[in-house]
Amino acid sequence: MTSNLSPIDTAKFVAAKRAVEFVEDGMRVGLGTGSTAAWMVRCLGERVREEGLKVSGVPTSTRTAELARQVGIKVISLDDARWLDITIDGADEFDGDLNLIKGGGGALLQEKIVATASDLMIVITDPSKKVDTLGRFPLPVEVIPFGWQTTKALVEETLASLDVLGQQASLRMNGEAPFVTDEGNHIIDLHLQRIGNARQMSMVLNQIPGVVENGLFIDICDKVVIGHQDGRVEVEDINDGSHEEGTIEFADAENLFLDI
C-alpha cells in the first residue's frame, strides 16, 4: 500500500483500474468527467502506453479532453464516433437499481448524451455513494441563462407537487459569478434529501421551459465498479444480476497519479 494515497483516492484508483479492464482494442470509449473519472483516464492512458491499446476517446468535458490528450489517448468527437462501445464515468449517488445522480462536476449534459450513445455504461465509485433512495446529493438541473430566475421559480413550483422531502433550489456559483457549463448554461442545484419517484422527477423537470437536462440517469448504467480503500473491488451488473469481488494491486499508483 502506498502511504501517500488517501483512503478515498485508493478506492477511486482501484475502481478505475478494474473498470478499464473492460476496454478492448479498437473500442470507442466515452470518457467521464470528475475526480473519479480522472483516475480512469489515467489508467486507460497507462494501458495505451504500456500495452499498445488502440482506442478512441470521446470526452464529456474540455478538462477531460485535455487530460486524455496528455496521457496519450486519441480524442475524437461524438459526431465522429457516432456510437460508442463503452462509457466509463463516476457518479455522485447510485441506488440498488443502478439509477444515478450525476452532475456534481457540472458536465451532466454531455455526460448523459455520451452515456446514452453507448452500448455499455460503467460507473466507478466508492461505497459511500450507494444510497437506498436517491436525493441525498443535490440534484443538478442545467438551465439556459436567459430567464434563469423564472426557470428556477418554475422548478420550485413543480417540486411542491412531487414526492420529495426538501424543496430548496440554488443557483450554482463559481466564486462571485454563476457557474457556466461547457455548453454556456447555468446549473440549479435541488436540495431534495429524498426523491420518491426518480423517473417521474426526471420527466417532469425536462418539461419545464428553460431546463436543458437534469442529473438523474435512469436505466442508463449497466455496471457499477465499487472500489475499497484496502484494494478490494466489487462489480455489480444490473443486466444479469451478477456480483463479483476481487483485489487490485495499487503499489504503483503513487507516482503515476501524483498530480490528480
PDB file of C-alpha atoms in Angstrom:
ATOM      1  CA  MET A   1       0.000   0.000   0.000  1.00  0.00           C
ATOM      2  CA  THR A   2       1.272   3.465  -0.807  1.00  0.00           C
ATOM      3  CA  SER A   3       1.482   5.747   2.202  1.00  0.00           C
ATOM      4  CA  ASN A   4       0.573   8.988   0.420  1.00  0.00           C
ATOM      5  CA  LEU A   5      -2.742   7.913  -1.107  1.00  0.00           C
ATOM      6  CA  SER A   6      -5.767   8.792   0.986  1.00  0.00           C
ATOM      7  CA  PRO A   7      -8.340   6.044   1.577  1.00  0.00           C
ATOM      8  CA  ILE A   8     -10.798   7.689  -0.839  1.00  0.00           C
ATOM      9  CA  ASP A   9      -8.129   8.093  -3.540  1.00  0.00           C
ATOM     10  CA  THR A  10      -7.153   4.457  -3.137  1.00  0.00           C
ATOM     11  CA  ALA A  11     -10.796   3.416  -3.571  1.00  0.00           C
ATOM     12  CA  LYS A  12     -11.117   5.570  -6.688  1.00  0.00           C
ATOM     13  CA  PHE A  13      -7.892   4.209  -8.163  1.00  0.00           C
ATOM     14  CA  VAL A  14      -8.710   0.518  -7.744  1.00  0.00           C
ATOM     15  CA  ALA A  15     -12.221   1.050  -9.136  1.00  0.00           C
ATOM     16  CA  ALA A  16     -10.789   2.861 -12.159  1.00  0.00           C
ATOM     17  CA  LYS A  17      -8.117   0.213 -12.661  1.00  0.00           C
ATOM     18  CA  ARG A  18     -10.745  -2.541 -12.715  1.00  0.00           C
ATOM     19  CA  ALA A  19     -13.123  -0.598 -14.971  1.00  0.00           C
ATOM     20  CA  VAL A  20     -10.589  -0.022 -17.759  1.00  0.00           C
ATOM     21  CA  GLU A  21     -10.087  -3.800 -17.946  1.00  0.00           C
ATOM     22  CA  PHE A  22     -13.419  -3.868 -19.794  1.00  0.00           C
ATOM     23  CA  VAL A  23     -11.933  -1.755 -22.603  1.00  0.00           C
ATOM     24  CA  GLU A  24     -10.773  -3.748 -25.634  1.00  0.00           C
ATOM     25  CA  ASP A  25      -8.568  -2.877 -28.582  1.00  0.00           C
ATOM     26  CA  GLY A  26     -10.308  -0.746 -31.197  1.00  0.00           C
ATOM     27  CA  MET A  27     -13.115   0.441 -28.925  1.00  0.00           C
ATOM     28  CA  ARG A  28     -14.685   3.883 -28.956  1.00  0.00           C
ATOM     29  CA  VAL A  29     -14.792   4.920 -25.308  1.00  0.00           C
ATOM     30  CA  GLY A  30     -16.802   7.630 -23.575  1.00  0.00           C
ATOM     31  CA  LEU A  31     -14.611   9.377 -21.001  1.00  0.00           C
ATOM     32  CA  GLY A  32     -16.401  10.787 -17.966  1.00  0.00           C
ATOM     33  CA  THR A  33     -15.696  13.950 -16.008  1.00  0.00           C
ATOM     34  CA  GLY A  34     -14.750  14.494 -12.378  1.00  0.00           C
ATOM     35  CA  SER A  35     -12.152  13.406  -9.854  1.00  0.00           C
ATOM     36  CA  THR A  36     -13.023   9.707 -10.091  1.00  0.00           C
ATOM     37  CA  ALA A  37     -13.180   9.738 -13.888  1.00  0.00           C
ATOM     38  CA  ALA A  38      -9.748  11.396 -13.951  1.00  0.00           C
ATOM     39  CA  TRP A  39      -8.281   8.273 -12.373  1.00  0.00           C
ATOM     40  CA  MET A  40      -9.944   6.213 -15.086  1.00  0.00           C
ATOM     41  CA  VAL A  41      -8.493   8.371 -17.860  1.00  0.00           C
ATOM     42  CA  ARG A  42      -5.022   7.978 -16.353  1.00  0.00           C
ATOM     43  CA  CYS A  43      -5.437   4.211 -16.032  1.00  0.00           C
ATOM     44  CA  LEU A  44      -6.630   3.951 -19.621  1.00  0.00           C
ATOM     45  CA  GLY A  45      -3.692   6.069 -20.768  1.00  0.00           C
ATOM     46  CA  GLU A  46      -1.376   3.674 -18.965  1.00  0.00           C
ATOM     47  CA  ARG A  47      -2.825   0.768 -20.964  1.00  0.00           C
ATOM     48  CA  VAL A  48      -2.420   2.746 -24.184  1.00  0.00           C
ATOM     49  CA  ARG A  49       1.259   3.413 -23.454  1.00  0.00           C
ATOM     50  CA  GLU A  50       2.273   0.090 -21.952  1.00  0.00           C
ATOM     51  CA  GLU A  51       0.112  -2.358 -23.914  1.00  0.00           C
ATOM     52  CA  GLY A  52      -0.226  -0.514 -27.193  1.00  0.00           C
ATOM     53  CA  LEU A  53      -4.012  -0.488 -26.731  1.00  0.00           C
ATOM     54  CA  LYS A  54      -5.669   1.396 -29.566  1.00  0.00           C
ATOM     55  CA  VAL A  55      -8.821   3.248 -28.530  1.00  0.00           C
ATOM     56  CA  SER A  56     -10.637   6.445 -29.457  1.00  0.00           C
ATOM     57  CA  GLY A  57     -11.896   8.522 -26.554  1.00  0.00           C
ATOM     58  CA  VAL A  58     -14.938  10.794 -26.575  1.00  0.00           C
ATOM     59  CA  PRO A  59     -14.582  13.192 -23.615  1.00  0.00           C
ATOM     60  CA  THR A  60     -17.522  14.688 -21.745  1.00  0.00           C
ATOM     61  CA  SER A  61     -15.810  17.990 -20.932  1.00  0.00           C
ATOM     62  CA  THR A  62     -12.919  20.176 -22.038  1.00  0.00           C
ATOM     63  CA  ARG A  63     -10.904  19.243 -18.935  1.00  0.00           C
ATOM     64  CA  THR A  64     -11.320  15.536 -19.628  1.00  0.00           C
ATOM     65  CA  ALA A  65     -10.267  16.105 -23.243  1.00  0.00           C
ATOM     66  CA  GLU A  66      -7.115  17.883 -22.086  1.00  0.00           C
ATOM     67  CA  LEU A  67      -6.218  15.099 -19.657  1.00  0.00           C
ATOM     68  CA  ALA A  68      -6.881  12.385 -22.238  1.00  0.00           C
ATOM     69  CA  ARG A  69      -4.517  14.030 -24.719  1.00  0.00           C
ATOM     70  CA  GLN A  70      -1.872  14.402 -22.014  1.00  0.00           C
ATOM     71  CA  VAL A  71      -1.877  10.668 -21.283  1.00  0.00           C
ATOM     72  CA  GLY A  72      -1.820   9.624 -24.935  1.00  0.00           C
ATOM     73  CA  ILE A  73      -5.454   8.760 -25.647  1.00  0.00           C
ATOM     74  CA  LYS A  74      -6.697   9.625 -29.133  1.00  0.00           C
ATOM     75  CA  VAL A  75      -9.563  12.117 -28.727  1.00  0.00           C
ATOM     76  CA  ILE A  76     -12.444  12.310 -31.197  1.00  0.00           C
ATOM     77  CA  SER A  77     -15.874  13.937 -31.129  1.00  0.00           C
ATOM     78  CA  LEU A  78     -19.142  12.085 -30.628  1.00  0.00           C
ATOM     79  CA  ASP A  79     -20.151  13.165 -34.116  1.00  0.00           C
ATOM     80  CA  ASP A  80     -17.056  11.410 -35.463  1.00  0.00           C
ATOM     81  CA  ALA A  81     -17.653   8.304 -33.352  1.00  0.00           C
ATOM     82  CA  ARG A  82     -21.423   8.275 -33.977  1.00  0.00           C
ATOM     83  CA  TRP A  83     -21.845   5.448 -31.440  1.00  0.00           C
ATOM     84  CA  LEU A  84     -19.697   4.175 -28.561  1.00  0.00           C
ATOM     85  CA  ASP A  85     -18.785   0.722 -27.332  1.00  0.00           C
ATOM     86  CA  ILE A  86     -18.445   1.744 -23.703  1.00  0.00           C
ATOM     87  CA  THR A  87     -18.588   4.777 -21.420  1.00  0.00           C
ATOM     88  CA  ILE A  88     -16.872   4.878 -18.027  1.00  0.00           C
ATOM     89  CA  ASP A  89     -17.779   7.660 -15.608  1.00  0.00           C
ATOM     90  CA  GLY A  90     -18.257   8.430 -11.952  1.00  0.00           C
ATOM     91  CA  ALA A  91     -21.463   9.197 -10.056  1.00  0.00           C
ATOM     92  CA  ASP A  92     -22.494  11.327  -7.106  1.00  0.00           C
ATOM     93  CA  GLU A  93     -25.056   8.728  -5.980  1.00  0.00           C
ATOM     94  CA  PHE A  94     -26.367   5.356  -7.099  1.00  0.00           C
ATOM     95  CA  ASP A  95     -29.169   3.148  -5.823  1.00  0.00           C
ATOM     96  CA  GLY A  96     -29.812  -0.589  -5.897  1.00  0.00           C
ATOM     97  CA  ASP A  97     -31.211  -0.388  -9.439  1.00  0.00           C
ATOM     98  CA  LEU A  98     -28.082   1.484 -10.586  1.00  0.00           C
ATOM     99  CA  ASN A  99     -30.002   4.693 -11.156  1.00  0.00           C
ATOM    100  CA  LEU A 100     -27.727   7.674 -10.633  1.00  0.00           C
ATOM    101  CA  ILE A 101     -27.409  11.288  -9.695  1.00  0.00           C
ATOM    102  CA  LYS A 102     -24.629  12.936 -11.702  1.00  0.00           C
ATOM    103  CA  GLY A 103     -23.545  16.477 -12.414  1.00  0.00           C
ATOM    104  CA  GLY A 104     -21.585  17.449  -9.320  1.00  0.00           C
ATOM    105  CA  GLY A 105     -18.758  18.371 -11.673  1.00  0.00           C
ATOM    106  CA  GLY A 106     -21.040  20.390 -13.919  1.00  0.00           C
ATOM    107  CA  ALA A 107     -20.849  18.174 -17.028  1.00  0.00           C
ATOM    108  CA  LEU A 108     -24.165  16.332 -16.758  1.00  0.00           C
ATOM    109  CA  LEU A 109     -25.454  17.300 -20.227  1.00  0.00           C
ATOM    110  CA  GLN A 110     -22.518  15.949 -22.196  1.00  0.00           C
ATOM    111  CA  GLU A 111     -22.208  13.017 -19.786  1.00  0.00           C
ATOM    112  CA  LYS A 112     -25.807  11.955 -20.377  1.00  0.00           C
ATOM    113  CA  ILE A 113     -25.553  12.335 -24.154  1.00  0.00           C
ATOM    114  CA  VAL A 114     -22.377  10.242 -24.262  1.00  0.00           C
ATOM    115  CA  ALA A 115     -23.669   7.600 -21.848  1.00  0.00           C
ATOM    116  CA  THR A 116     -26.894   7.064 -23.773  1.00  0.00           C
ATOM    117  CA  ALA A 117     -24.920   6.766 -27.026  1.00  0.00           C
ATOM    118  CA  SER A 118     -23.036   3.743 -25.652  1.00  0.00           C
ATOM    119  CA  ASP A 119     -23.602   0.004 -25.745  1.00  0.00           C
ATOM    120  CA  LEU A 120     -22.366  -0.230 -22.147  1.00  0.00           C
ATOM    121  CA  MET A 121     -22.091   2.291 -19.321  1.00  0.00           C
ATOM    122  CA  ILE A 122     -19.882   1.540 -16.345  1.00  0.00           C
ATOM    123  CA  VAL A 123     -19.862   3.694 -13.222  1.00  0.00           C
ATOM    124  CA  ILE A 124     -16.796   3.760 -10.978  1.00  0.00           C
ATOM    125  CA  THR A 125     -17.378   4.733  -7.385  1.00  0.00           C
ATOM    126  CA  ASP A 126     -16.794   4.006  -3.718  1.00  0.00           C
ATOM    127  CA  PRO A 127     -19.192   2.545  -1.111  1.00  0.00           C
ATOM    128  CA  SER A 128     -20.155   5.974   0.274  1.00  0.00           C
ATOM    129  CA  LYS A 129     -22.049   6.807  -2.926  1.00  0.00           C
ATOM    130  CA  LYS A 130     -24.580   3.978  -2.556  1.00  0.00           C
ATOM    131  CA  VAL A 131     -27.987   5.012  -1.164  1.00  0.00           C
ATOM    132  CA  ASP A 132     -31.317   3.318  -0.603  1.00  0.00           C
ATOM    133  CA  THR A 133     -33.154   6.242  -2.209  1.00  0.00           C
ATOM    134  CA  LEU A 134     -31.683   8.949  -4.426  1.00  0.00           C
ATOM    135  CA  GLY A 135     -31.731  12.556  -3.284  1.00  0.00           C
ATOM    136  CA  ARG A 136     -29.198  12.968  -0.520  1.00  0.00           C
ATOM    137  CA  PHE A 137     -26.828  14.578  -3.036  1.00  0.00           C
ATOM    138  CA  PRO A 138     -28.218  17.811  -4.546  1.00  0.00           C
ATOM    139  CA  LEU A 139     -29.772  17.140  -7.943  1.00  0.00           C
ATOM    140  CA  PRO A 140     -28.237  19.349 -10.666  1.00  0.00           C
ATOM    141  CA  VAL A 141     -30.524  20.830 -13.304  1.00  0.00           C
ATOM    142  CA  GLU A 142     -28.902  22.553 -16.286  1.00  0.00           C
ATOM    143  CA  VAL A 143     -30.786  25.642 -17.466  1.00  0.00           C
ATOM    144  CA  ILE A 144     -30.188  28.244 -20.165  1.00  0.00           C
ATOM    145  CA  PRO A 145     -29.041  31.656 -18.866  1.00  0.00           C
ATOM    146  CA  PHE A 146     -31.975  33.519 -20.427  1.00  0.00           C
ATOM    147  CA  GLY A 147     -34.659  33.892 -17.779  1.00  0.00           C
ATOM    148  CA  TRP A 148     -32.931  31.520 -15.374  1.00  0.00           C
ATOM    149  CA  GLN A 149     -34.666  33.092 -12.377  1.00  0.00           C
ATOM    150  CA  THR A 150     -38.048  32.386 -13.953  1.00  0.00           C
ATOM    151  CA  THR A 151     -36.966  28.829 -14.718  1.00  0.00           C
ATOM    152  CA  LYS A 152     -35.808  28.418 -11.114  1.00  0.00           C
ATOM    153  CA  ALA A 153     -39.192  29.643  -9.856  1.00  0.00           C
ATOM    154  CA  LEU A 154     -40.999  27.187 -12.141  1.00  0.00           C
ATOM    155  CA  VAL A 155     -38.806  24.359 -10.884  1.00  0.00           C
ATOM    156  CA  GLU A 156     -39.535  25.269  -7.259  1.00  0.00           C
ATOM    157  CA  GLU A 157     -43.258  25.434  -8.009  1.00  0.00           C
ATOM    158  CA  THR A 158     -43.085  21.996  -9.614  1.00  0.00           C
ATOM    159  CA  LEU A 159     -41.282  20.479  -6.625  1.00  0.00           C
ATOM    160  CA  ALA A 160     -44.310  21.202  -4.439  1.00  0.00           C
ATOM    161  CA  SER A 161     -46.280  18.546  -6.326  1.00  0.00           C
ATOM    162  CA  LEU A 162     -43.559  15.867  -6.290  1.00  0.00           C
ATOM    163  CA  ASP A 163     -42.585  13.240  -3.703  1.00  0.00           C
ATOM    164  CA  VAL A 164     -39.533  14.908  -2.166  1.00  0.00           C
ATOM    165  CA  LEU A 165     -38.543  15.910   1.362  1.00  0.00           C
ATOM    166  CA  GLY A 166     -36.822  19.198   0.513  1.00  0.00           C
ATOM    167  CA  GLN A 167     -37.717  21.898  -1.997  1.00  0.00           C
ATOM    168  CA  GLN A 168     -34.755  24.288  -1.837  1.00  0.00           C
ATOM    169  CA  ALA A 169     -33.195  25.315  -5.169  1.00  0.00           C
ATOM    170  CA  SER A 170     -29.980  27.293  -5.523  1.00  0.00           C
ATOM    171  CA  LEU A 171     -28.001  28.664  -8.451  1.00  0.00           C
ATOM    172  CA  ARG A 172     -24.548  27.093  -8.565  1.00  0.00           C
ATOM    173  CA  MET A 173     -21.844  29.715  -8.264  1.00  0.00           C
ATOM    174  CA  ASN A 174     -18.199  29.924  -9.288  1.00  0.00           C
ATOM    175  CA  GLY A 175     -16.876  32.492  -6.862  1.00  0.00           C
ATOM    176  CA  GLU A 176     -18.907  35.654  -7.304  1.00  0.00           C
ATOM    177  CA  ALA A 177     -20.333  34.670 -10.706  1.00  0.00           C
ATOM    178  CA  PRO A 178     -22.751  31.935 -11.769  1.00  0.00           C
ATOM    179  CA  PHE A 179     -21.131  28.643 -12.753  1.00  0.00           C
ATOM    180  CA  VAL A 180     -21.075  28.202 -16.553  1.00  0.00           C
ATOM    181  CA  THR A 181     -21.081  24.761 -18.183  1.00  0.00           C
ATOM    182  CA  ASP A 182     -19.149  23.834 -21.330  1.00  0.00           C
ATOM    183  CA  GLU A 183     -22.383  24.489 -23.230  1.00  0.00           C
ATOM    184  CA  GLY A 184     -22.675  28.005 -21.796  1.00  0.00           C
ATOM    185  CA  ASN A 185     -25.527  27.190 -19.409  1.00  0.00           C
ATOM    186  CA  HIS A 186     -26.129  27.551 -15.659  1.00  0.00           C
ATOM    187  CA  ILE A 187     -26.891  24.873 -13.071  1.00  0.00           C
ATOM    188  CA  ILE A 188     -29.599  24.962 -10.428  1.00  0.00           C
ATOM    189  CA  ASP A 189     -28.980  22.516  -7.587  1.00  0.00           C
ATOM    190  CA  LEU A 190     -32.071  20.993  -5.966  1.00  0.00           C
ATOM    191  CA  HIS A 191     -31.682  20.067  -2.301  1.00  0.00           C
ATOM    192  CA  LEU A 192     -34.347  17.362  -2.103  1.00  0.00           C
ATOM    193  CA  GLN A 193     -32.980  14.952   0.566  1.00  0.00           C
ATOM    194  CA  ARG A 194     -35.112  12.152  -0.852  1.00  0.00           C
ATOM    195  CA  ILE A 195     -36.621  11.561  -4.320  1.00  0.00           C
ATOM    196  CA  GLY A 196     -39.626   9.274  -4.029  1.00  0.00           C
ATOM    197  CA  ASN A 197     -40.074   8.729  -7.778  1.00  0.00           C
ATOM    198  CA  ALA A 198     -36.897   9.487  -9.721  1.00  0.00           C
ATOM    199  CA  ARG A 199     -38.340   8.515 -13.096  1.00  0.00           C
ATOM    200  CA  GLN A 200     -41.284  10.917 -12.686  1.00  0.00           C
ATOM    201  CA  MET A 201     -38.973  13.634 -11.386  1.00  0.00           C
ATOM    202  CA  SER A 202     -36.727  13.388 -14.443  1.00  0.00           C
ATOM    203  CA  MET A 203     -39.610  13.520 -16.906  1.00  0.00           C
ATOM    204  CA  VAL A 204     -41.366  16.425 -15.187  1.00  0.00           C
ATOM    205  CA  LEU A 205     -38.231  18.558 -14.837  1.00  0.00           C
ATOM    206  CA  ASN A 206     -37.382  18.219 -18.512  1.00  0.00           C
ATOM    207  CA  GLN A 207     -40.819  19.564 -19.475  1.00  0.00           C
ATOM    208  CA  ILE A 208     -40.131  22.932 -17.838  1.00  0.00           C
ATOM    209  CA  PRO A 209     -39.206  25.686 -20.340  1.00  0.00           C
ATOM    210  CA  GLY A 210     -35.589  26.732 -19.852  1.00  0.00           C
ATOM    211  CA  VAL A 211     -34.489  23.361 -18.466  1.00  0.00           C
ATOM    212  CA  VAL A 212     -31.938  21.693 -20.725  1.00  0.00           C
ATOM    213  CA  GLU A 213     -31.354  18.467 -18.783  1.00  0.00           C
ATOM    214  CA  ASN A 214     -31.250  17.065 -15.256  1.00  0.00           C
ATOM    215  CA  GLY A 215     -28.748  14.892 -13.426  1.00  0.00           C
ATOM    216  CA  LEU A 216     -30.944  11.812 -12.980  1.00  0.00           C
ATOM    217  CA  PHE A 217     -29.577   8.905 -15.025  1.00  0.00           C
ATOM    218  CA  ILE A 218     -32.405   6.373 -15.130  1.00  0.00           C
ATOM    219  CA  ASP A 219     -31.899   2.938 -16.770  1.00  0.00           C
ATOM    220  CA  ILE A 220     -28.599   4.065 -18.305  1.00  0.00           C
ATOM    221  CA  CYS A 221     -25.933   2.435 -16.111  1.00  0.00           C
ATOM    222  CA  ASP A 222     -25.181  -1.260 -16.763  1.00  0.00           C
ATOM    223  CA  LYS A 223     -22.387  -1.971 -14.291  1.00  0.00           C
ATOM    224  CA  VAL A 224     -21.027  -0.308 -11.193  1.00  0.00           C
ATOM    225  CA  VAL A 225     -17.451  -0.882 -10.033  1.00  0.00           C
ATOM    226  CA  ILE A 226     -17.035  -0.155  -6.330  1.00  0.00           C
ATOM    227  CA  GLY A 227     -13.509   0.368  -5.030  1.00  0.00           C
ATOM    228  CA  HIS A 228     -12.479  -0.019  -1.400  1.00  0.00           C
ATOM    229  CA  GLN A 229      -9.556   1.513   0.437  1.00  0.00           C
ATOM    230  CA  ASP A 230      -7.956  -1.904   1.046  1.00  0.00           C
ATOM    231  CA  GLY A 231      -7.779  -2.692  -2.681  1.00  0.00           C
ATOM    232  CA  ARG A 232     -10.945  -4.775  -2.880  1.00  0.00           C
ATOM    233  CA  VAL A 233     -13.214  -4.202  -5.865  1.00  0.00           C
ATOM    234  CA  GLU A 234     -16.836  -5.213  -6.373  1.00  0.00           C
ATOM    235  CA  VAL A 235     -18.552  -5.327  -9.772  1.00  0.00           C
ATOM    236  CA  GLU A 236     -22.347  -5.313  -9.904  1.00  0.00           C
ATOM    237  CA  ASP A 237     -24.147  -5.939 -13.207  1.00  0.00           C
ATOM    238  CA  ILE A 238     -27.785  -4.834 -13.373  1.00  0.00           C
ATOM    239  CA  ASN A 239     -28.458  -6.811 -16.549  1.00  0.00           C
ATOM    240  CA  ASP A 240     -27.577 -10.303 -15.342  1.00  0.00           C
ATOM    241  CA  GLY A 241     -27.719  -9.646 -11.601  1.00  0.00           C
ATOM    242  CA  SER A 242     -24.139 -10.805 -11.092  1.00  0.00           C
ATOM    243  CA  HIS A 243     -21.824  -9.680  -8.306  1.00  0.00           C
ATOM    244  CA  GLU A 244     -18.063 -10.174  -8.497  1.00  0.00           C
ATOM    245  CA  GLU A 245     -15.322  -9.418  -5.999  1.00  0.00           C
ATOM    246  CA  GLY A 246     -11.577  -9.180  -6.455  1.00  0.00           C
ATOM    247  CA  THR A 247      -8.449  -7.297  -5.430  1.00  0.00           C
ATOM    248  CA  ILE A 248      -6.385  -4.760  -7.367  1.00  0.00           C
ATOM    249  CA  GLU A 249      -2.686  -4.135  -6.794  1.00  0.00           C
ATOM    250  CA  PHE A 250      -2.067  -0.438  -6.316  1.00  0.00           C
ATOM    251  CA  ALA A 251       1.521  -0.094  -5.147  1.00  0.00           C
ATOM    252  CA  ASP A 252       2.410   1.861  -8.317  1.00  0.00           C
ATOM    253  CA  ALA A 253      -0.404   4.380  -8.054  1.00  0.00           C
ATOM    254  CA  GLU A 254       1.523   6.980  -6.089  1.00  0.00           C
ATOM    255  CA  ASN A 255       3.921   8.060  -8.841  1.00  0.00           C
ATOM    256  CA  LEU A 256       1.514   7.585 -11.728  1.00  0.00           C
ATOM    257  CA  PHE A 257      -1.272   9.689 -10.246  1.00  0.00           C
ATOM    258  CA  LEU A 258       0.633  12.195  -8.190  1.00  0.00           C
ATOM    259  CA  ASP A 259      -0.929  15.183  -9.992  1.00  0.00           C
ATOM    260  CA  ILE A 260      -4.570  14.178  -9.545  1.00  0.00           C
TER     261      ILE A 260
END
